[in-house]
Coordinates of C-alpha atoms (C1' of nucleotides) in Angstrom, one line a residue:
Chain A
X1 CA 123.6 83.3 80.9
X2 CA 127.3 82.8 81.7
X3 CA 127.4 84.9 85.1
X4 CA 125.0 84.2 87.4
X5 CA 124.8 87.9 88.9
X6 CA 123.6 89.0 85.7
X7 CA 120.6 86.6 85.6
X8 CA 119.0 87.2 89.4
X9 CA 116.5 89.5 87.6
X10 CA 115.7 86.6 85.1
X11 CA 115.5 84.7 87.8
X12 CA 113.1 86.8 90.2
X13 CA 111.0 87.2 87.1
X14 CA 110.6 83.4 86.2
X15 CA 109.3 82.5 89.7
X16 CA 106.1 84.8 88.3
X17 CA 106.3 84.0 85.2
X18 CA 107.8 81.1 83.1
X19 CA 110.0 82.7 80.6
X20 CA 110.3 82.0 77.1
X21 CA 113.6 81.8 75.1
X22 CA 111.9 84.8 73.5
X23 CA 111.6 86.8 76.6
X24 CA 115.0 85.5 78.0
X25 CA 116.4 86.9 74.8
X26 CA 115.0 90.3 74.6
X27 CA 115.5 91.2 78.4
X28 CA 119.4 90.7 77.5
X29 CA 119.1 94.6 75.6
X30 CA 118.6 95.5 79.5
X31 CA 122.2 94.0 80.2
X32 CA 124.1 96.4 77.0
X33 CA 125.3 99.0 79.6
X34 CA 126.9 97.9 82.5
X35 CA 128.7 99.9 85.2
X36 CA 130.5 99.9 88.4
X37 CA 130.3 102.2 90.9
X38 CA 132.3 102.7 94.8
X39 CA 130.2 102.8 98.0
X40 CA 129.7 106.1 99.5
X41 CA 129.1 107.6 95.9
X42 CA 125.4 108.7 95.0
X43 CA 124.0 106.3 92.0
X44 CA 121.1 108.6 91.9
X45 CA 120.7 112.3 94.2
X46 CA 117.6 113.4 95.4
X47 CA 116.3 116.1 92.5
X48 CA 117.8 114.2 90.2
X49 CA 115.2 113.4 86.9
X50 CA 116.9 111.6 84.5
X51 CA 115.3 108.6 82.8
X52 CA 117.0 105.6 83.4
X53 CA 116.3 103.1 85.9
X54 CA 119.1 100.5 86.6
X55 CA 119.1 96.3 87.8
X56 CA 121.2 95.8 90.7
X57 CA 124.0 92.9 89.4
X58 CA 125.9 92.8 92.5
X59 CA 126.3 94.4 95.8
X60 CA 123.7 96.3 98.4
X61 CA 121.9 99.6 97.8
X62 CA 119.7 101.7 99.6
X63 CA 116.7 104.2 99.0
X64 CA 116.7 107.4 101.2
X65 CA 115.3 110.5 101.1
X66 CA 117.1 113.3 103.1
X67 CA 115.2 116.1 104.5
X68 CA 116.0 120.1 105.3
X69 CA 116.9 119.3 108.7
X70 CA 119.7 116.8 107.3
X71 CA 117.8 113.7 109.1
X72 CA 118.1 110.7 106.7
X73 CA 115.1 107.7 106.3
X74 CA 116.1 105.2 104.3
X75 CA 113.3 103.6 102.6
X76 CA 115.1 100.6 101.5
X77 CA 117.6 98.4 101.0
X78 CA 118.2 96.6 97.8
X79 CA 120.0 93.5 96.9
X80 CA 121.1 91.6 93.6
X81 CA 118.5 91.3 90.8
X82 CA 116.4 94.5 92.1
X83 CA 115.2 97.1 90.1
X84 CA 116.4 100.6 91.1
X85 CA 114.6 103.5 90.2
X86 CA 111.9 102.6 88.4
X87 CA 109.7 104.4 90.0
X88 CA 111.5 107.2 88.8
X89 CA 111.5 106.1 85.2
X90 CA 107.6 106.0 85.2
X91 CA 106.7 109.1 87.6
X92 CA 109.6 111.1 85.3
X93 CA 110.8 112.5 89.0
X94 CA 113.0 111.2 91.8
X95 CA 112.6 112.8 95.0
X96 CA 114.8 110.0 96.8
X97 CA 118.6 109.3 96.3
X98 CA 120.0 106.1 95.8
X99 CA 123.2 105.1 97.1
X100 CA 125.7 102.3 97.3
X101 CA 126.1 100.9 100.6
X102 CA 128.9 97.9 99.1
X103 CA 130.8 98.4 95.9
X104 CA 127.7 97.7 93.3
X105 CA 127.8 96.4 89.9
X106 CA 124.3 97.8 87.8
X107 CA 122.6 97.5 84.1
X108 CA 121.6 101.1 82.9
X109 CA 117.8 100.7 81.5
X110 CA 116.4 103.3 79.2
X111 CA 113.0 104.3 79.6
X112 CA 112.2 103.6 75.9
X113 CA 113.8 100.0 76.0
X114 CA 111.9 99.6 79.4
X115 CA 108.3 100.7 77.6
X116 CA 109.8 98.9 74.1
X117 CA 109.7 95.4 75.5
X118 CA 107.0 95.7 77.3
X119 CA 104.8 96.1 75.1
X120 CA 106.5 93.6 72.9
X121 CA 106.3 91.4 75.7
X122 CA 103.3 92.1 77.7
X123 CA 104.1 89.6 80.2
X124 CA 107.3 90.8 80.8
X125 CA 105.4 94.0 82.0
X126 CA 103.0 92.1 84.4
X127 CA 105.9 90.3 86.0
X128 CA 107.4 93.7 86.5
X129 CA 104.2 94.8 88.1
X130 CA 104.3 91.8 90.0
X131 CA 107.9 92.5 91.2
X132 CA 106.9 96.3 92.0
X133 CA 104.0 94.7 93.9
X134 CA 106.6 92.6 96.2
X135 CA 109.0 95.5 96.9
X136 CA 105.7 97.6 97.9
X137 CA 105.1 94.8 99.9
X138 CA 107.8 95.3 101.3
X139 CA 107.9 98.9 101.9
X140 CA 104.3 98.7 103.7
X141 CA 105.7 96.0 106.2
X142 CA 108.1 98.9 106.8
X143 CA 105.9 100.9 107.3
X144 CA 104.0 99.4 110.1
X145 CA 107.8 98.7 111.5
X146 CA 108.0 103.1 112.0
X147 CA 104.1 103.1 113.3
X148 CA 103.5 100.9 115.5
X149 CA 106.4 98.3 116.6
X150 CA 108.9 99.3 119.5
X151 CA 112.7 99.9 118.9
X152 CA 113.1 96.6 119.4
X153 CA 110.4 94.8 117.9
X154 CA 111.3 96.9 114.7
X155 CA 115.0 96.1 114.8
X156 CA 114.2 92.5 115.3
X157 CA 111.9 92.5 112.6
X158 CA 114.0 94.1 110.0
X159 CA 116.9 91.9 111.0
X160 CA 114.5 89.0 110.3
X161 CA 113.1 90.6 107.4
X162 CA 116.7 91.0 106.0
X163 CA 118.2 87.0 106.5
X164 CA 114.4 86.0 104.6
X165 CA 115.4 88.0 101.7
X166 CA 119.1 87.1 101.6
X167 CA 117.9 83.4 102.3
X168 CA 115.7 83.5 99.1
X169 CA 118.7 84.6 96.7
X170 CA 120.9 82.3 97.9
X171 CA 123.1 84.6 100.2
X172 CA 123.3 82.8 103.1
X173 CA 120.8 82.0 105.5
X174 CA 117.5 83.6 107.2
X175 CA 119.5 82.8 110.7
X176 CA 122.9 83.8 109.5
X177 CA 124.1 85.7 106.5
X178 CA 126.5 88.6 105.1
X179 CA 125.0 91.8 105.7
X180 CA 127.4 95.3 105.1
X181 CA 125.2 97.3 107.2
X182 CA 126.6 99.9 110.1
X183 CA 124.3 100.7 113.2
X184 CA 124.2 104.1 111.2
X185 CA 122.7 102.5 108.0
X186 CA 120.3 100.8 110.4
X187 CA 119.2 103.9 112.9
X188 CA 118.6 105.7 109.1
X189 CA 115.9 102.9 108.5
X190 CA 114.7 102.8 111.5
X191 CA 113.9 105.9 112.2
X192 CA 115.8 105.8 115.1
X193 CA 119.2 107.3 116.5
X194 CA 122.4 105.4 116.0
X195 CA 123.2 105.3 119.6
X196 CA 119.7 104.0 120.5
X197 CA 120.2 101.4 117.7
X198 CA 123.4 100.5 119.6
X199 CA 121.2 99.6 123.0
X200 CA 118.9 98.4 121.0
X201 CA 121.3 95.7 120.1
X202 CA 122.6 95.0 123.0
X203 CA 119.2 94.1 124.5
X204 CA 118.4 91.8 121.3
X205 CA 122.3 90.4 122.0
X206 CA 121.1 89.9 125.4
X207 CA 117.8 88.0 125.2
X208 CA 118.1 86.9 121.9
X209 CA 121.0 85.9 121.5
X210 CA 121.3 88.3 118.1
X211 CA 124.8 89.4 116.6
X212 CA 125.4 92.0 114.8
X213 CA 129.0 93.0 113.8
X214 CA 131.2 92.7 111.4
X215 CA 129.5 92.6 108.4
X216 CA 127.4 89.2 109.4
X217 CA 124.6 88.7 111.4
X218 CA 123.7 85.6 113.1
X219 CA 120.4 85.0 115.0
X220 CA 120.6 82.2 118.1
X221 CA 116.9 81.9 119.3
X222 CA 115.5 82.4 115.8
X223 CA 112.4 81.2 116.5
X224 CA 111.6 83.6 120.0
X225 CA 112.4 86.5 118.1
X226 CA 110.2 85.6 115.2
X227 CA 107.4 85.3 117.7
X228 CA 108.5 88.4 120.0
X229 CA 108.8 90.6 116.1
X230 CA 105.7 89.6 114.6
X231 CA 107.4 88.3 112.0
X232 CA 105.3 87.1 109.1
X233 CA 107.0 86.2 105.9
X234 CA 104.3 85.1 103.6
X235 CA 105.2 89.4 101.6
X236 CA 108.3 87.7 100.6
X237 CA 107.6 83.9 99.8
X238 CA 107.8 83.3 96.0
X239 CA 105.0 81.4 94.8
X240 CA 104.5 79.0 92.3
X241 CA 103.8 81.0 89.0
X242 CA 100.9 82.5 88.4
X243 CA 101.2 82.4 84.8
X244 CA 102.2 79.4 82.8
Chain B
X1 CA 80.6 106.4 80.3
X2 CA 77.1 107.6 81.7
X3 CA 77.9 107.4 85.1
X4 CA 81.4 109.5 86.0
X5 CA 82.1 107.5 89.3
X6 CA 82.3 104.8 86.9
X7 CA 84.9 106.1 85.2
X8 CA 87.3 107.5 87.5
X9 CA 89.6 104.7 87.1
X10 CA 89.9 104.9 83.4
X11 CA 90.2 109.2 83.9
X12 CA 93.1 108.3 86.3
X13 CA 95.0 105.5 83.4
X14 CA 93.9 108.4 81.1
X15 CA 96.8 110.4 82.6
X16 CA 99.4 108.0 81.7
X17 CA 98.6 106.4 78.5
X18 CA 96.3 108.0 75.7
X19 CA 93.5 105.2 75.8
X20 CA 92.2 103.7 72.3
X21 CA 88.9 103.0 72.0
X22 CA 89.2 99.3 72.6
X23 CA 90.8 99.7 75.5
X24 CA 88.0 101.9 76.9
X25 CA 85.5 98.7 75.8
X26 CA 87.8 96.3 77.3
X27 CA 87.9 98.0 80.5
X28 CA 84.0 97.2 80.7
X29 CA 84.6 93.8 82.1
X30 CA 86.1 95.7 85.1
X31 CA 82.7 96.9 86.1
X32 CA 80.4 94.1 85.4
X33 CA 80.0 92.9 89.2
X34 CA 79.1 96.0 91.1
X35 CA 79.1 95.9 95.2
X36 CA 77.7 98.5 97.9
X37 CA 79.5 98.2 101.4
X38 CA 78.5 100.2 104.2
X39 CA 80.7 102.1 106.7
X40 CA 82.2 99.9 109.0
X41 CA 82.1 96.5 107.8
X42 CA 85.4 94.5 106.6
X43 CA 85.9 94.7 102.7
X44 CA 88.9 92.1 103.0
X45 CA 90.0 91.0 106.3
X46 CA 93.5 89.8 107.5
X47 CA 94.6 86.9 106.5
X48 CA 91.8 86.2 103.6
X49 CA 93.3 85.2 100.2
X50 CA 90.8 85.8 97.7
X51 CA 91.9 86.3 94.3
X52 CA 90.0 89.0 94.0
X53 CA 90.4 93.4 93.2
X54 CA 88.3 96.0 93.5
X55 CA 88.4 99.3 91.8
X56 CA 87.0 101.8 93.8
X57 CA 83.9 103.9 92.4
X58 CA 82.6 106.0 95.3
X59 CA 83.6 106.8 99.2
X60 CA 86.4 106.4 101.2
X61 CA 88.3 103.3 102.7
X62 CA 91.5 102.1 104.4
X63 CA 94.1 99.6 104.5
X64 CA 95.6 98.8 107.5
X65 CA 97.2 96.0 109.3
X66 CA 96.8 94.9 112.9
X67 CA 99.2 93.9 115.5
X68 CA 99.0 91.5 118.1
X69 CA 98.8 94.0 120.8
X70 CA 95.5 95.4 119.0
X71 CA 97.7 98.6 117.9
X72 CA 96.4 99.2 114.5
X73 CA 98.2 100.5 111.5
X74 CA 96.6 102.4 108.7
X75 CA 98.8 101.7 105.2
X76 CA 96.3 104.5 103.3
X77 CA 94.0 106.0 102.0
X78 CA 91.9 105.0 98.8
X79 CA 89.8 107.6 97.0
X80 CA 87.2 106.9 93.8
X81 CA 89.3 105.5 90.9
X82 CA 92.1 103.5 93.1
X83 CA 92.7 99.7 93.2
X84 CA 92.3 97.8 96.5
X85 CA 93.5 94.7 96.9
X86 CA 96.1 94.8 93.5
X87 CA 98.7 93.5 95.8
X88 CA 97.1 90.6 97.4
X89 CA 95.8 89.6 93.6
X90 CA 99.2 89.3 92.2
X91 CA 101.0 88.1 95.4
X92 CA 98.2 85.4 95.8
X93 CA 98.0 86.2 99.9
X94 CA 96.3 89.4 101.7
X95 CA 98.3 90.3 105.2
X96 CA 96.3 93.4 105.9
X97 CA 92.8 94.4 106.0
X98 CA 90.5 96.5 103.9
X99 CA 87.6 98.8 105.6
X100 CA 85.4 101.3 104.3
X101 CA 85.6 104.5 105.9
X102 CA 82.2 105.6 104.5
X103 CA 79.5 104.2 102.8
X104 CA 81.1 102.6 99.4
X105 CA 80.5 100.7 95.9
X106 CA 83.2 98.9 94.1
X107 CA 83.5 96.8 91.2
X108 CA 85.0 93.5 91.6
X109 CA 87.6 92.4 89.3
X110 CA 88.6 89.0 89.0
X111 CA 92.7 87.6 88.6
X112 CA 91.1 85.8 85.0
X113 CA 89.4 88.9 83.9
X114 CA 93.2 91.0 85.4
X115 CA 96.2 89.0 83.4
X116 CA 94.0 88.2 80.3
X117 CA 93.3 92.6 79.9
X118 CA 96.9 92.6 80.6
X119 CA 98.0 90.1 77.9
X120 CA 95.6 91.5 75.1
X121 CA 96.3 95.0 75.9
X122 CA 100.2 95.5 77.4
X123 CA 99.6 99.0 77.2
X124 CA 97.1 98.6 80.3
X125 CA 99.3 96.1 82.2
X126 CA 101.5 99.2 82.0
X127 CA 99.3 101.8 83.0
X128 CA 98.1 100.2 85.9
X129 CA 102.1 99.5 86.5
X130 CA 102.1 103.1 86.1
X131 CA 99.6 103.9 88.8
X132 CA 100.6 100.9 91.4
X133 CA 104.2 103.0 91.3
X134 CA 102.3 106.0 92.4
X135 CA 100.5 104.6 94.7
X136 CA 104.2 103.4 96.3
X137 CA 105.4 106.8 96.2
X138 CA 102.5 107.8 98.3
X139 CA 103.4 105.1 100.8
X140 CA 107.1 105.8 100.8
X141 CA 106.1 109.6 101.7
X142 CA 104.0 108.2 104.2
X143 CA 107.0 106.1 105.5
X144 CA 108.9 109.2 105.6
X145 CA 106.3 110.7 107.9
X146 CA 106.2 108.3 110.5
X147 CA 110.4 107.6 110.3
X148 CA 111.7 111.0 110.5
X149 CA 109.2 114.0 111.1
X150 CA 107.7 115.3 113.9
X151 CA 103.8 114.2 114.8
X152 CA 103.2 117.6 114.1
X153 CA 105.2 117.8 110.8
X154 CA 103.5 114.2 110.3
X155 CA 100.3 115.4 110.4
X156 CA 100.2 118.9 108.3
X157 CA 102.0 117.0 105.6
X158 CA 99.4 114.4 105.9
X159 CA 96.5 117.1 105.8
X160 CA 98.2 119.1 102.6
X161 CA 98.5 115.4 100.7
X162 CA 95.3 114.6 101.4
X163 CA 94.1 117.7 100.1
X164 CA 96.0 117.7 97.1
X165 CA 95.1 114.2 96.3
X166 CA 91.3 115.2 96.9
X167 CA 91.7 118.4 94.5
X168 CA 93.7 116.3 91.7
X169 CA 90.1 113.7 91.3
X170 CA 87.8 117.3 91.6
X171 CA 86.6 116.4 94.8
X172 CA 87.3 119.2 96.8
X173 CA 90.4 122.2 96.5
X174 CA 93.8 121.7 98.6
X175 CA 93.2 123.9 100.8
X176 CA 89.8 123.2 101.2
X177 CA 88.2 119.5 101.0
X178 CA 85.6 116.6 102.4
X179 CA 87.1 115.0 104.2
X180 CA 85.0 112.0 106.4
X181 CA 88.0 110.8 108.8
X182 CA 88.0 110.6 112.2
X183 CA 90.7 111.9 114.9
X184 CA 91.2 107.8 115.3
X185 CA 91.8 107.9 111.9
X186 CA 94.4 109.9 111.7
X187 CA 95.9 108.3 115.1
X188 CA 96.2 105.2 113.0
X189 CA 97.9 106.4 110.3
X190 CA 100.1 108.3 111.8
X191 CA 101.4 106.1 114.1
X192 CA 99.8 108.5 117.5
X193 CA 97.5 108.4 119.8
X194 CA 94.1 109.6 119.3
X195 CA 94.5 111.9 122.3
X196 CA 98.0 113.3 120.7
X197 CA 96.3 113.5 117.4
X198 CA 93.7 116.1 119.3
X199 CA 96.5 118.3 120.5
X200 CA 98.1 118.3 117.5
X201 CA 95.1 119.3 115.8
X202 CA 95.0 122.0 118.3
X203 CA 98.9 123.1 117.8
X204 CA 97.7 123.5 113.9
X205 CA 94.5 125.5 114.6
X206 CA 96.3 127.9 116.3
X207 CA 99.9 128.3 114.4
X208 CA 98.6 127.4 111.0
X209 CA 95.1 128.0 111.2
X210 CA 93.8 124.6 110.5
X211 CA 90.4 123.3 111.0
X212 CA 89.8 119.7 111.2
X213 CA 86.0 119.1 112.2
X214 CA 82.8 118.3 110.6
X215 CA 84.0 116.0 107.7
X216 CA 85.7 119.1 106.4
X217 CA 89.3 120.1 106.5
X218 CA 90.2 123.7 105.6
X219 CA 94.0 125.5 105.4
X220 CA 94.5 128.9 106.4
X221 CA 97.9 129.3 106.1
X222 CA 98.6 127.1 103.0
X223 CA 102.0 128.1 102.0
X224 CA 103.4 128.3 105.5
X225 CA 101.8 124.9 106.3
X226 CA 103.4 123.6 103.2
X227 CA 106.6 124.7 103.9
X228 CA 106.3 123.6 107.5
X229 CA 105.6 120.3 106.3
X230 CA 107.9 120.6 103.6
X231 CA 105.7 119.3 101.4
X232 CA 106.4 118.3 97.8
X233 CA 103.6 117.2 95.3
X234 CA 105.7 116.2 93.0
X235 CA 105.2 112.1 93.3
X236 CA 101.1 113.0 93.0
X237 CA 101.0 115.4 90.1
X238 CA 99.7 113.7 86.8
X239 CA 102.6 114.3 84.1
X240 CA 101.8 114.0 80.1
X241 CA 101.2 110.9 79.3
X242 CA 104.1 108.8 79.0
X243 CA 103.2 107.1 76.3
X244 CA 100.8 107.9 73.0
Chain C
dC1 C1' 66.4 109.2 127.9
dG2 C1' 70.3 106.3 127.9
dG3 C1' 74.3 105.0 125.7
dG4 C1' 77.8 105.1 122.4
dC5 C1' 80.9 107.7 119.6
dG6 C1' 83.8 111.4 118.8
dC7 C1' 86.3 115.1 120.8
dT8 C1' 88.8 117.7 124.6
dT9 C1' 91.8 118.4 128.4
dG10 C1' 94.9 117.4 132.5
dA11 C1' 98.4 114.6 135.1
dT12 C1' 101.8 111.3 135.0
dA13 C1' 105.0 108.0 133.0
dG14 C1' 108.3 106.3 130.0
dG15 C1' 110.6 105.6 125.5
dC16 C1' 113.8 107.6 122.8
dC17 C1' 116.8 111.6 121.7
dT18 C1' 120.7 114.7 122.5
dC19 C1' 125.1 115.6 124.2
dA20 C1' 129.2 114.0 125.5
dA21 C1' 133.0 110.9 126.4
dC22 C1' 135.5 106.8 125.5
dG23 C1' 137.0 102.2 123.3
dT24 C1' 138.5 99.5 119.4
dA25 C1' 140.3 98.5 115.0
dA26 C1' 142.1 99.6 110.5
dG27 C1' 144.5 102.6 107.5
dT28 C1' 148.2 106.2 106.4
dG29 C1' 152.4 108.5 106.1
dG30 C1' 156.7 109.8 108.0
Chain D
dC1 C1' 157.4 101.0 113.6
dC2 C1' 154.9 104.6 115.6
dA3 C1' 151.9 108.8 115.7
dC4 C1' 147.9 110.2 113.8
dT5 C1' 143.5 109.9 111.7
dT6 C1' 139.1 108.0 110.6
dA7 C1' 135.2 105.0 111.1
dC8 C1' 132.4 102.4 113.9
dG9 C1' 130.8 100.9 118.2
dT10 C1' 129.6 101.6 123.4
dT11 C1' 128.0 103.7 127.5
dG12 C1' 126.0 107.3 130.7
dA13 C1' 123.2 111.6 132.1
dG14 C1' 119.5 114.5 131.4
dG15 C1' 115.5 116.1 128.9
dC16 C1' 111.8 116.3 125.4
dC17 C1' 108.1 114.2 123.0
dT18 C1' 104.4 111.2 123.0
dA19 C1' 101.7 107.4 125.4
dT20 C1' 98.7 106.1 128.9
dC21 C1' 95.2 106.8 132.2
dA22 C1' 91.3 109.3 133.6
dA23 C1' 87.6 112.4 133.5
dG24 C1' 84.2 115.1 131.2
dC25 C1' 81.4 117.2 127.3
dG26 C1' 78.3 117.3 123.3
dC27 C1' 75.8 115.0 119.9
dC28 C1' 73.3 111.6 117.5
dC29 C1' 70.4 107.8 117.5
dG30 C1' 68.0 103.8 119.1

DNA sequence: CGGGCGCTTGATAGGCCTCAACGTAAGTGG
DNA sequence: CCACTTACGTTGAGGCCTATCAAGCGCCCG
């Protein structure tokens, strides 16, 4: 419990569920294998079925899946105390890669210690489930962004999306906060192209007062573009515990 | 066990863990409040926060969110056997809406009846775990659809999923199903316009020998369609189970 | 028989892509 | 210290894909 990065999971969990010492101690077999990897690198490659799944300690991540054409669509970006790849773990396929966007810092879980606990623990498992249900949550709102929100709506309301989430862990704040992300990364999760993610910026920079460079982002009329994105964040809002 | 629509839930948990007996009894409690909806009508609406589940027995629906504009867009698909409404149980708040596309019955599962299965009986909690993380995979292809593929590539993957989906519950063949959508339908999830759907539709009739009409959808060209689509069932296909 | 729903087709407009060029900043090696 | 390279960002011109508007058809059902 020394190092806070290796406890954001606990952490994320106990806003579902209130941990016991009990649980505390068991989830720290998922913390026994710990490694370090570079950005750029692959974590996981598309193809890949391996069956390990792994907690994000430190640094961003993202979900793609790359099709024959080479065009990229990142499903997701991950920060600390995410689980990556669990999906994999319990469909025993990946069809997405995973890669580092910053230098990352991960725990290695097995899928027997992952099944093991839970059901040693069975509320361990429905806090996973709960977790799961979040990031799908998350992944829907997404979702609607490619369907049916503009360029710039959908820039906006990832950008908004982005400082909630970062805001909720503690990195900075839903207005203004760290983010490592090039207009590439963005145009990949957008579904857009990076020079239209580039105008797209500028318009946002324009009436919006948005900023977007150098690693940090920093919102001026936060609350027009909240209205003018549709931006909803009750998907992310922690909630008192449902279990006791 | 009578009745088979009944039991298309537990044939679908089936696939991931071997159930034991008491676990089949448990599962009971599930069905004890049984509804009939008709086509049309709201299941859950926007904004509702019941804390409330269904399991679907029989029909179609779909979850969808709508914008301000009016623009609406569809999430999925459920078939007999899926959950609706898992997310907005467990994350205590509904942000999109729940409509049958045909005439339905569900059973109605309450949060109580949910988390106490899941305490007594982990091995469910991780089942249904199991089957929410499918469920994702079929959203994050969905996401991949309307991020980075054509609306033409859009909708023949969407077609050959649907199909596949429809032959893995034995209601239907892949190339060959029911299928009781409308053009609108698919204009919705797939992020087009009904009128661009048509032509579409049209484009696949004649290049891939696709016929969409009647509540039926039938393949000529399967494998070209699938490689056209490039379109991978891996993330739907039941696996062994997981765990004995 | 009228009206609504679903489907079809055409004309036009516009959002976003592609291609291409250029700017800026940081790193690297001689 | 400077030439070179690489990564990222910026801007313009032209064109394709898909939306929008509009009209019309067939069918079912009240």
């Amino acid at each position: 419990m020394s190092n806070p990065s290796e406890t954001a999971f606990e952490l994320k969990l106990a806003a579902f569920v209130a941990l016991s010492q009990d649980e505390l101690d068991v989830m720290k077999r998922f913390h026994r294998k710990r490694l370090t990897i570079s950005a750029g690198g692959d974590l996981v490659h598309q193809g890949q079925s391996d069956r390990v799944a792994y907690i994000l300690a430190r640094g961003w991540v993202c979900s793609y899946k790359i099709l024959a054409n080479g065009a990229r669509q990142i499903v997701d970006f991950q920060i600390p105390g995410d689980f990556l790849g669990l999906r994999s773990v319990l469909l025993q396929t990946s069809d997405h890669g995973i890669e580092p966007v910053t230098d990352i810092e991960v725990s290695e879980v097995s899928a027997e210690d992952l099944l093991e606990v839970f059901s040693e623990f069975p509320r361990l498992a429905t806090a996973v489930l709960w977790a799961a249900s979040r990031d799908e949550a998350m992944v829907v709102e997404h979702l609607i962004d490619l369907g049916r929100r503009s360029a710039s709506e959908r820039t906006a309301h990832f950008l908004l999306e982005l400082g909630a989430r970062c805001a909720l862990v503690g990195e900075g704040e839903k207005a203004a906060y760290k983010c490592p992300l090039t207009q590439y990364h963005l145009a990949d999760a957008l579904g857009l192209s990076a020079v239209h993610v580039n105008r797209v910026l500028r318009y946002l920079r324009e009436n919006f007062r948005v900023m977007f460079r150098d690693g940090h982002v920093a919102i001026g009329d936060y609350e027009r573009l909240v209205d003018f994105a549709e931006f909803d964040p009750v998907y992310l809002d922690h909630q008192t515990p449902l279990i006791r």
